Structures are given as structure tokens and as C-alpha cells.
Amino acid sequence: MSKIIAPSILAGNFLKLGEEIATLNTIPDLWYHLDLMDGHFVPNLTFGQPLLEQIKTVAKHPLDAHLMVSNPDFYVKALRDFNLHNITFHIETLPQPENFVLSAKKDYKSVGLSLRPSTSETVFTHNLLSNIDLLLIMSVEPGFAGQKFIESTWDRMAYFKTLKKKHNYKYQIQVDGGVSDKNSHQLFEAGAENLVTGSYLFRQTGKYLEAIQKLR
Ligand code: DX5
Ligand code: ZN
């Protein structure tokens, strides 16, 4: 099973983003996790198309956009030409998630869905789970890097891992929030195939390779 690590650019040093990306480009099996927040779905505002455009020119790893926005219809159109590897939306923002996913899949090679820690797993129907490429399990309340991992995530992972096995769903399980070398091994064992890392990684300036090796 693959062990993708997805550095969350949000937690990096924005004033040295080019250097951060140049270093990360040399480390294998990474995705760049790009947290787009609109100050409405979550109480924080990050970055949008202008920065994505620049990141795209230097990034040598797949781009993974995590959209925490109240108007997904706008962004699904606006980001079509950014050559994203994966785009993930929050189910709480989608009045008709099944239609939305089917339509997004026409423009993106990989479409993911995420849920807040407080959202019930049962909103994910069989139809939805059989059509998404990635399931992003939020292990903190979306909005900020540097928060503490929520322990109820373990039950949630067991739920989605069991369903995946039972129905042979193809979605990749990604976990986002409070990931560190203290929980990464257990997360991979619990079914994660892709771990987002923000503050754990970026506070270890100059030691990104070692930090990522520890996560794996
Ligand atoms: C939070 C974001 C995360 C965040 C992760 O809403 O989705 O990607 O940057 O940061 P850490 O790893 O510090 O929790
Ligand atoms: Zn994220």
C-alpha cells in the first residue's frame, strides 16, 4: 500500500515558498496539499488562484486542492485548468453531492470528498462512496493548521476502512489535521494511504527529509 505524504503549504513559510517547494521537490512520493479557505465556510482566509498559478510552475509533485469554501460551484469551474491531480470538496457545502461529484469527474482526474469531525458518516451513500477517488477524513476542525488530533477519528477510520473493504470501493483514504510521527504509523495501519502534514513538518526547517521518513 502506498504511503503518500502531503505537505500542507498553508503551514509553510509563505515568504520562502519557492525554497520550501524546491526542497520538497527532491523527496519522493509527496503531494502538495493546498488548503483553499474562503473566510466563510471556515473562519480563515488563505490563498486562491494567483498563488496556485505560481506554485504550479515550480511544483514537481501532484497538486492536491482541499476546498473549504461555501461556493463549490464557482471553484469547480475556476480551477479546471490548473492541472490538479486531485480536488476535494466538503460534503457539507454540496446540496446534491452525487450530481456534483459526477459532474466534477468530467473535468478532474480525481475527485475527493471530505467531512468535518462533527458531520455524520452516514451522509455518504453507497453511490457517493463508489464514485469518489479520495475520502479526506478531517481529524481537526477545518480552518487552521497546528490543532490537536481528535481521537474519535480512529472510529471513523475503522468505519470507512471496513466499508471500503466490504464493497471494494476504490477511494484513497487521506487524513488531515494533527498528524505527526506520534500517530502516523497507527494511521497507516488504520487504513490511511495519504497523510497531510502541516505544522509537524514545517517546524522542522532543514530536516524535511528526516521528518517525512519518520512519518512513513
Ligand atoms: C486545516 C487544513 C490542514 C492543515 C493541517 O483545515 O485542512 O491541511 O493545514 O495542518 P496540521 O498538520 O498542522 O494540522
Ligand atoms: Zn487540508
PDB file of C-alpha atoms and ligand atoms in Angstrom:
ATOM      1  CA  MET A   1       0.000   0.000   0.000  1.00  0.00           C
ATOM      2  CA  SER A   2       1.265   3.461  -0.889  1.00  0.00           C
ATOM      3  CA  LYS A   3       2.268   5.906   1.813  1.00  0.00           C
ATOM      4  CA  ILE A   4       1.797   9.339   0.321  1.00  0.00           C
ATOM      5  CA  ILE A   5       2.743  12.313   2.461  1.00  0.00           C
ATOM      6  CA  ALA A   6       1.045  15.584   1.549  1.00  0.00           C
ATOM      7  CA  PRO A   7       2.740  18.675   2.973  1.00  0.00           C
ATOM      8  CA  SER A   8       0.148  21.370   3.655  1.00  0.00           C
ATOM      9  CA  ILE A   9       1.619  24.501   2.101  1.00  0.00           C
ATOM     10  CA  LEU A  10      -0.523  26.596   4.443  1.00  0.00           C
ATOM     11  CA  ALA A  11       1.822  25.723   7.300  1.00  0.00           C
ATOM     12  CA  GLY A  12       4.969  26.599   5.321  1.00  0.00           C
ATOM     13  CA  ASN A  13       6.840  29.890   5.289  1.00  0.00           C
ATOM     14  CA  PHE A  14       4.996  31.960   2.659  1.00  0.00           C
ATOM     15  CA  LEU A  15       7.953  34.323   2.397  1.00  0.00           C
ATOM     16  CA  LYS A  16      10.176  31.427   1.364  1.00  0.00           C
ATOM     17  CA  LEU A  17       7.690  29.308  -0.510  1.00  0.00           C
ATOM     18  CA  GLY A  18       9.954  28.821  -3.533  1.00  0.00           C
ATOM     19  CA  GLU A  19      12.730  27.423  -1.336  1.00  0.00           C
ATOM     20  CA  GLU A  20      10.311  25.219   0.613  1.00  0.00           C
ATOM     21  CA  ILE A  21       8.965  23.723  -2.620  1.00  0.00           C
ATOM     22  CA  ALA A  22      12.438  23.305  -4.137  1.00  0.00           C
ATOM     23  CA  THR A  23      13.453  21.221  -1.101  1.00  0.00           C
ATOM     24  CA  LEU A  24      10.263  19.166  -1.081  1.00  0.00           C
ATOM     25  CA  ASN A  25      10.559  18.529  -4.828  1.00  0.00           C
ATOM     26  CA  THR A  26      13.573  16.300  -4.125  1.00  0.00           C
ATOM     27  CA  ILE A  27      11.685  13.974  -1.737  1.00  0.00           C
ATOM     28  CA  PRO A  28       9.756  11.104  -3.375  1.00  0.00           C
ATOM     29  CA  ASP A  29       6.052  10.266  -3.120  1.00  0.00           C
ATOM     30  CA  LEU A  30       4.711  13.591  -1.938  1.00  0.00           C
ATOM     31  CA  TRP A  31       1.640  15.550  -2.907  1.00  0.00           C
ATOM     32  CA  TYR A  32       1.324  19.293  -2.387  1.00  0.00           C
ATOM     33  CA  HIS A  33      -1.779  19.832  -0.257  1.00  0.00           C
ATOM     34  CA  LEU A  34      -3.305  23.242  -0.972  1.00  0.00           C
ATOM     35  CA  ASP A  35      -5.870  24.485   1.541  1.00  0.00           C
ATOM     36  CA  LEU A  36      -8.214  26.991  -0.055  1.00  0.00           C
ATOM     37  CA  MET A  37     -10.335  28.744   2.562  1.00  0.00           C
ATOM     38  CA  ASP A  38     -12.866  31.474   1.875  1.00  0.00           C
ATOM     39  CA  GLY A  39     -13.362  33.032   5.322  1.00  0.00           C
ATOM     40  CA  HIS A  40     -16.984  31.838   5.189  1.00  0.00           C
ATOM     41  CA  PHE A  41     -17.168  28.039   5.308  1.00  0.00           C
ATOM     42  CA  VAL A  42     -14.288  28.285   7.777  1.00  0.00           C
ATOM     43  CA  PRO A  43     -13.184  31.311   9.813  1.00  0.00           C
ATOM     44  CA  ASN A  44      -9.908  31.737   7.966  1.00  0.00           C
ATOM     45  CA  LEU A  45      -8.833  33.050   4.581  1.00  0.00           C
ATOM     46  CA  THR A  46      -5.855  31.560   2.785  1.00  0.00           C
ATOM     47  CA  PHE A  47      -4.955  31.799  -0.884  1.00  0.00           C
ATOM     48  CA  GLY A  48      -6.517  31.341  -4.278  1.00  0.00           C
ATOM     49  CA  GLN A  49      -5.800  31.146  -7.979  1.00  0.00           C
ATOM     50  CA  PRO A  50      -2.857  33.626  -8.193  1.00  0.00           C
ATOM     51  CA  LEU A  51      -0.732  31.615  -5.763  1.00  0.00           C
ATOM     52  CA  LEU A  52      -1.844  28.272  -7.241  1.00  0.00           C
ATOM     53  CA  GLU A  53      -0.754  29.567 -10.621  1.00  0.00           C
ATOM     54  CA  GLN A  54       2.758  30.249  -9.310  1.00  0.00           C
ATOM     55  CA  ILE A  55       3.028  27.016  -7.317  1.00  0.00           C
ATOM     56  CA  LYS A  56       2.065  25.124 -10.461  1.00  0.00           C
ATOM     57  CA  THR A  57       5.123  26.481 -12.290  1.00  0.00           C
ATOM     58  CA  VAL A  58       7.627  25.105  -9.730  1.00  0.00           C
ATOM     59  CA  ALA A  59       5.913  22.059  -8.197  1.00  0.00           C
ATOM     60  CA  LYS A  60       7.254  18.665  -9.259  1.00  0.00           C
ATOM     61  CA  HIS A  61       4.719  16.692  -7.205  1.00  0.00           C
ATOM     62  CA  PRO A  62       0.984  16.260  -7.803  1.00  0.00           C
ATOM     63  CA  LEU A  63      -1.201  19.163  -6.652  1.00  0.00           C
ATOM     64  CA  ASP A  64      -3.981  18.284  -4.220  1.00  0.00           C
ATOM     65  CA  ALA A  65      -6.526  21.037  -3.558  1.00  0.00           C
ATOM     66  CA  HIS A  66      -8.660  20.927  -0.394  1.00  0.00           C
ATOM     67  CA  LEU A  67     -11.515  23.366  -0.799  1.00  0.00           C
ATOM     68  CA  MET A  68     -13.047  24.804   2.329  1.00  0.00           C
ATOM     69  CA  VAL A  69     -15.395  27.155   0.530  1.00  0.00           C
ATOM     70  CA  SER A  70     -19.131  27.823   0.618  1.00  0.00           C
ATOM     71  CA  ASN A  71     -19.453  28.130  -3.168  1.00  0.00           C
ATOM     72  CA  PRO A  72     -18.006  24.938  -4.648  1.00  0.00           C
ATOM     73  CA  ASP A  73     -19.805  25.544  -7.966  1.00  0.00           C
ATOM     74  CA  PHE A  74     -17.634  28.577  -8.593  1.00  0.00           C
ATOM     75  CA  TYR A  75     -14.347  26.838  -7.746  1.00  0.00           C
ATOM     76  CA  VAL A  76     -15.029  23.640  -9.619  1.00  0.00           C
ATOM     77  CA  LYS A  77     -15.162  25.768 -12.754  1.00  0.00           C
ATOM     78  CA  ALA A  78     -12.411  28.237 -11.798  1.00  0.00           C
ATOM     79  CA  LEU A  79      -9.780  25.564 -11.103  1.00  0.00           C
ATOM     80  CA  ARG A  80     -10.391  23.397 -14.149  1.00  0.00           C
ATOM     81  CA  ASP A  81      -7.218  24.467 -15.950  1.00  0.00           C
ATOM     82  CA  PHE A  82      -4.802  24.192 -13.038  1.00  0.00           C
ATOM     83  CA  ASN A  83      -3.866  20.608 -13.837  1.00  0.00           C
ATOM     84  CA  LEU A  84      -4.715  19.493 -10.313  1.00  0.00           C
ATOM     85  CA  HIS A  85      -4.066  15.867  -9.523  1.00  0.00           C
ATOM     86  CA  ASN A  86      -6.929  15.781  -7.054  1.00  0.00           C
ATOM     87  CA  ILE A  87      -9.616  18.189  -5.900  1.00  0.00           C
ATOM     88  CA  THR A  88     -11.510  17.651  -2.649  1.00  0.00           C
ATOM     89  CA  PHE A  89     -14.738  19.360  -1.598  1.00  0.00           C
ATOM     90  CA  HIS A  90     -16.595  19.322   1.694  1.00  0.00           C
ATOM     91  CA  ILE A  91     -19.814  17.376   1.653  1.00  0.00           C
ATOM     92  CA  GLU A  92     -21.389  19.989   3.958  1.00  0.00           C
ATOM     93  CA  THR A  93     -21.173  22.506   1.105  1.00  0.00           C
ATOM     94  CA  LEU A  94     -22.900  20.333  -1.501  1.00  0.00           C
ATOM     95  CA  PRO A  95     -26.720  20.331  -1.698  1.00  0.00           C
ATOM     96  CA  GLN A  96     -26.580  17.461  -4.222  1.00  0.00           C
ATOM     97  CA  PRO A  97     -23.273  15.698  -3.638  1.00  0.00           C
ATOM     98  CA  GLU A  98     -23.876  12.817  -6.061  1.00  0.00           C
ATOM     99  CA  ASN A  99     -24.644  15.079  -9.010  1.00  0.00           C
ATOM    100  CA  PHE A 100     -21.784  17.369  -8.089  1.00  0.00           C
ATOM    101  CA  VAL A 101     -19.216  14.566  -7.995  1.00  0.00           C
ATOM    102  CA  LEU A 102     -20.360  13.047 -11.277  1.00  0.00           C
ATOM    103  CA  SER A 103     -20.161  16.400 -12.965  1.00  0.00           C
ATOM    104  CA  ALA A 104     -16.735  17.280 -11.444  1.00  0.00           C
ATOM    105  CA  LYS A 105     -15.345  13.971 -12.630  1.00  0.00           C
ATOM    106  CA  LYS A 106     -15.748  15.169 -16.205  1.00  0.00           C
ATOM    107  CA  ASP A 107     -13.114  17.858 -15.579  1.00  0.00           C
ATOM    108  CA  TYR A 108     -10.808  16.320 -12.961  1.00  0.00           C
ATOM    109  CA  LYS A 109      -8.937  13.033 -12.916  1.00  0.00           C
ATOM    110  CA  SER A 110      -9.501  12.607  -9.186  1.00  0.00           C
ATOM    111  CA  VAL A 111     -12.366  13.980  -7.098  1.00  0.00           C
ATOM    112  CA  GLY A 112     -12.428  13.699  -3.330  1.00  0.00           C
ATOM    113  CA  LEU A 113     -14.898  14.481  -0.589  1.00  0.00           C
ATOM    114  CA  SER A 114     -14.265  15.449   2.989  1.00  0.00           C
ATOM    115  CA  LEU A 115     -16.294  15.757   6.152  1.00  0.00           C
ATOM    116  CA  ARG A 116     -15.920  17.816   9.298  1.00  0.00           C
ATOM    117  CA  PRO A 117     -15.365  15.863  12.522  1.00  0.00           C
ATOM    118  CA  SER A 118     -18.947  16.741  13.596  1.00  0.00           C
ATOM    119  CA  THR A 119     -20.592  15.533  10.363  1.00  0.00           C
ATOM    120  CA  SER A 120     -22.128  12.057  10.446  1.00  0.00           C
ATOM    121  CA  GLU A 121     -20.506   9.381   8.286  1.00  0.00           C
ATOM    122  CA  THR A 122     -23.969   8.269   7.196  1.00  0.00           C
ATOM    123  CA  VAL A 123     -24.273  11.199   4.765  1.00  0.00           C
ATOM    124  CA  PHE A 124     -22.005   9.165   2.489  1.00  0.00           C
ATOM    125  CA  THR A 125     -24.318   6.995   0.420  1.00  0.00           C
ATOM    126  CA  HIS A 126     -23.226   3.886  -1.449  1.00  0.00           C
ATOM    127  CA  ASN A 127     -23.475   5.805  -4.713  1.00  0.00           C
ATOM    128  CA  LEU A 128     -21.198   8.502  -3.421  1.00  0.00           C
ATOM    129  CA  LEU A 129     -18.624   6.143  -1.982  1.00  0.00           C
ATOM    130  CA  SER A 130     -18.461   4.197  -5.194  1.00  0.00           C
ATOM    131  CA  ASN A 131     -17.804   7.330  -7.236  1.00  0.00           C
ATOM    132  CA  ILE A 132     -15.217   9.284  -5.250  1.00  0.00           C
ATOM    133  CA  ASP A 133     -11.490   8.785  -5.748  1.00  0.00           C
ATOM    134  CA  LEU A 134     -10.436  10.063  -2.348  1.00  0.00           C
ATOM    135  CA  LEU A 135     -12.011  10.380   1.068  1.00  0.00           C
ATOM    136  CA  LEU A 136     -10.456  13.068   3.223  1.00  0.00           C
ATOM    137  CA  ILE A 137     -11.105  12.387   6.894  1.00  0.00           C
ATOM    138  CA  MET A 138     -10.640  15.615   8.838  1.00  0.00           C
ATOM    139  CA  SER A 139      -9.026  14.884  12.189  1.00  0.00           C
ATOM    140  CA  VAL A 140      -9.301  18.505  13.318  1.00  0.00           C
ATOM    141  CA  GLU A 141     -11.979  21.146  12.780  1.00  0.00           C
ATOM    142  CA  PRO A 142     -11.114  22.602   9.340  1.00  0.00           C
ATOM    143  CA  GLY A 143      -9.712  26.120   9.320  1.00  0.00           C
ATOM    144  CA  PHE A 144      -6.268  26.167  10.878  1.00  0.00           C
ATOM    145  CA  ALA A 145      -3.004  24.285  10.963  1.00  0.00           C
ATOM    146  CA  GLY A 146      -1.477  23.381  14.308  1.00  0.00           C
ATOM    147  CA  GLN A 147      -4.513  21.889  16.067  1.00  0.00           C
ATOM    148  CA  LYS A 148      -4.664  18.746  18.170  1.00  0.00           C
ATOM    149  CA  PHE A 149      -5.686  15.434  16.551  1.00  0.00           C
ATOM    150  CA  ILE A 150      -9.268  14.471  17.502  1.00  0.00           C
ATOM    151  CA  GLU A 151      -9.339  10.942  18.957  1.00  0.00           C
ATOM    152  CA  SER A 152     -12.757   9.991  17.566  1.00  0.00           C
ATOM    153  CA  THR A 153     -11.017   9.888  14.171  1.00  0.00           C
ATOM    154  CA  TRP A 154      -9.980   6.294  14.927  1.00  0.00           C
ATOM    155  CA  ASP A 155     -13.601   5.075  14.960  1.00  0.00           C
ATOM    156  CA  ARG A 156     -14.322   6.993  11.794  1.00  0.00           C
ATOM    157  CA  MET A 157     -11.370   5.409  10.047  1.00  0.00           C
ATOM    158  CA  ALA A 158     -12.460   1.946  11.069  1.00  0.00           C
ATOM    159  CA  TYR A 159     -15.929   2.694   9.675  1.00  0.00           C
ATOM    160  CA  PHE A 160     -14.666   3.813   6.254  1.00  0.00           C
ATOM    161  CA  LYS A 161     -11.953   1.173   6.044  1.00  0.00           C
ATOM    162  CA  THR A 162     -14.493  -1.588   6.723  1.00  0.00           C
ATOM    163  CA  LEU A 163     -16.924  -0.216   4.135  1.00  0.00           C
ATOM    164  CA  LYS A 164     -14.149   0.109   1.591  1.00  0.00           C
ATOM    165  CA  LYS A 165     -13.129  -3.489   2.027  1.00  0.00           C
ATOM    166  CA  LYS A 166     -16.681  -4.824   2.067  1.00  0.00           C
ATOM    167  CA  HIS A 167     -17.762  -3.068  -1.133  1.00  0.00           C
ATOM    168  CA  ASN A 168     -14.411  -2.876  -2.832  1.00  0.00           C
ATOM    169  CA  TYR A 169     -14.584   0.911  -3.060  1.00  0.00           C
ATOM    170  CA  LYS A 170     -11.581   2.472  -4.741  1.00  0.00           C
ATOM    171  CA  TYR A 171     -11.295   5.690  -2.728  1.00  0.00           C
ATOM    172  CA  GLN A 172      -7.962   6.502  -1.215  1.00  0.00           C
ATOM    173  CA  ILE A 173      -8.185   7.411   2.477  1.00  0.00           C
ATOM    174  CA  GLN A 174      -6.433  10.663   3.358  1.00  0.00           C
ATOM    175  CA  VAL A 175      -6.220  12.030   6.896  1.00  0.00           C
ATOM    176  CA  ASP A 176      -5.737  15.738   7.582  1.00  0.00           C
ATOM    177  CA  GLY A 177      -5.083  17.525  10.866  1.00  0.00           C
ATOM    178  CA  GLY A 178      -2.775  16.995  13.802  1.00  0.00           C
ATOM    179  CA  VAL A 179      -0.708  14.324  12.048  1.00  0.00           C
ATOM    180  CA  SER A 180       2.797  13.738  13.438  1.00  0.00           C
ATOM    181  CA  ASP A 181       5.325  10.951  13.902  1.00  0.00           C
ATOM    182  CA  LYS A 182       3.412  10.093  17.105  1.00  0.00           C
ATOM    183  CA  ASN A 183       0.309   8.908  15.240  1.00  0.00           C
ATOM    184  CA  SER A 184       1.359   8.396  11.595  1.00  0.00           C
ATOM    185  CA  HIS A 185       2.241   4.709  11.898  1.00  0.00           C
ATOM    186  CA  GLN A 186      -1.035   3.914  13.600  1.00  0.00           C
ATOM    187  CA  LEU A 187      -2.862   5.948  10.938  1.00  0.00           C
ATOM    188  CA  PHE A 188      -1.293   3.947   8.126  1.00  0.00           C
ATOM    189  CA  GLU A 189      -2.230   0.738   9.940  1.00  0.00           C
ATOM    190  CA  ALA A 190      -5.785   2.003  10.364  1.00  0.00           C
ATOM    191  CA  GLY A 191      -6.187   2.342   6.598  1.00  0.00           C
ATOM    192  CA  ALA A 192      -4.744   5.743   5.716  1.00  0.00           C
ATOM    193  CA  GLU A 193      -2.864   5.805   2.429  1.00  0.00           C
ATOM    194  CA  ASN A 194      -2.201   9.518   2.381  1.00  0.00           C
ATOM    195  CA  LEU A 195      -1.354  11.763   5.328  1.00  0.00           C
ATOM    196  CA  VAL A 196      -1.450  15.542   5.241  1.00  0.00           C
ATOM    197  CA  THR A 197       1.225  17.185   7.336  1.00  0.00           C
ATOM    198  CA  GLY A 198       1.352  20.865   8.200  1.00  0.00           C
ATOM    199  CA  SER A 199       2.952  22.131  11.369  1.00  0.00           C
ATOM    200  CA  TYR A 200       4.726  18.855  12.250  1.00  0.00           C
ATOM    201  CA  LEU A 201       6.730  19.093   9.029  1.00  0.00           C
ATOM    202  CA  PHE A 202       7.265  22.805   8.602  1.00  0.00           C
ATOM    203  CA  ARG A 203       8.552  23.432  12.096  1.00  0.00           C
ATOM    204  CA  GLN A 204      11.499  21.149  11.241  1.00  0.00           C
ATOM    205  CA  THR A 205      13.226  23.537   8.846  1.00  0.00           C
ATOM    206  CA  GLY A 206      16.279  21.988   7.211  1.00  0.00           C
ATOM    207  CA  LYS A 207      15.179  18.462   8.160  1.00  0.00           C
ATOM    208  CA  TYR A 208      12.229  17.807   5.901  1.00  0.00           C
ATOM    209  CA  LEU A 209      13.549  14.518   4.539  1.00  0.00           C
ATOM    210  CA  GLU A 210      14.118  13.077   8.024  1.00  0.00           C
ATOM    211  CA  ALA A 211      10.746  14.347   9.218  1.00  0.00           C
ATOM    212  CA  ILE A 212       8.975  12.679   6.272  1.00  0.00           C
ATOM    213  CA  GLN A 213      10.903   9.442   6.750  1.00  0.00           C
ATOM    214  CA  LYS A 214       9.733   9.400  10.376  1.00  0.00           C
ATOM    215  CA  LEU A 215       6.138   9.816   9.288  1.00  0.00           C
ATOM    216  CA  ARG A 216       6.443   6.836   6.964  1.00  0.00           C
TER     217      ARG A 216
HETATM  218  C1  DX5 B   1      -6.844  22.536   8.213  1.00  0.00           C
HETATM  219  C2  DX5 B   1      -6.167  22.116   6.950  1.00  0.00           C
HETATM  220  C3  DX5 B   1      -4.965  21.287   7.132  1.00  0.00           C
HETATM  221  C4  DX5 B   1      -3.865  21.895   7.967  1.00  0.00           C
HETATM  222  C5  DX5 B   1      -3.033  20.769   8.509  1.00  0.00           C
HETATM  223  O1  DX5 B   1      -8.117  22.979   7.927  1.00  0.00           O
HETATM  224  O2  DX5 B   1      -7.067  21.386   6.140  1.00  0.00           O
HETATM  225  O3  DX5 B   1      -4.472  20.819   5.878  1.00  0.00           O
HETATM  226  O4  DX5 B   1      -3.059  22.811   7.271  1.00  0.00           O
HETATM  227  O5  DX5 B   1      -2.110  21.275   9.431  1.00  0.00           O
HETATM  228  P1  DX5 B   1      -1.617  20.432  10.684  1.00  0.00           P
HETATM  229  O6  DX5 B   1      -0.876  19.253  10.152  1.00  0.00           O
HETATM  230  O7  DX5 B   1      -0.743  21.408  11.410  1.00  0.00           O
HETATM  231  O8  DX5 B   1      -2.815  20.031  11.478  1.00  0.00           O
HETATM  232 ZN    ZN B   2      -6.311  20.390   4.320  1.00  0.00          ZN
END
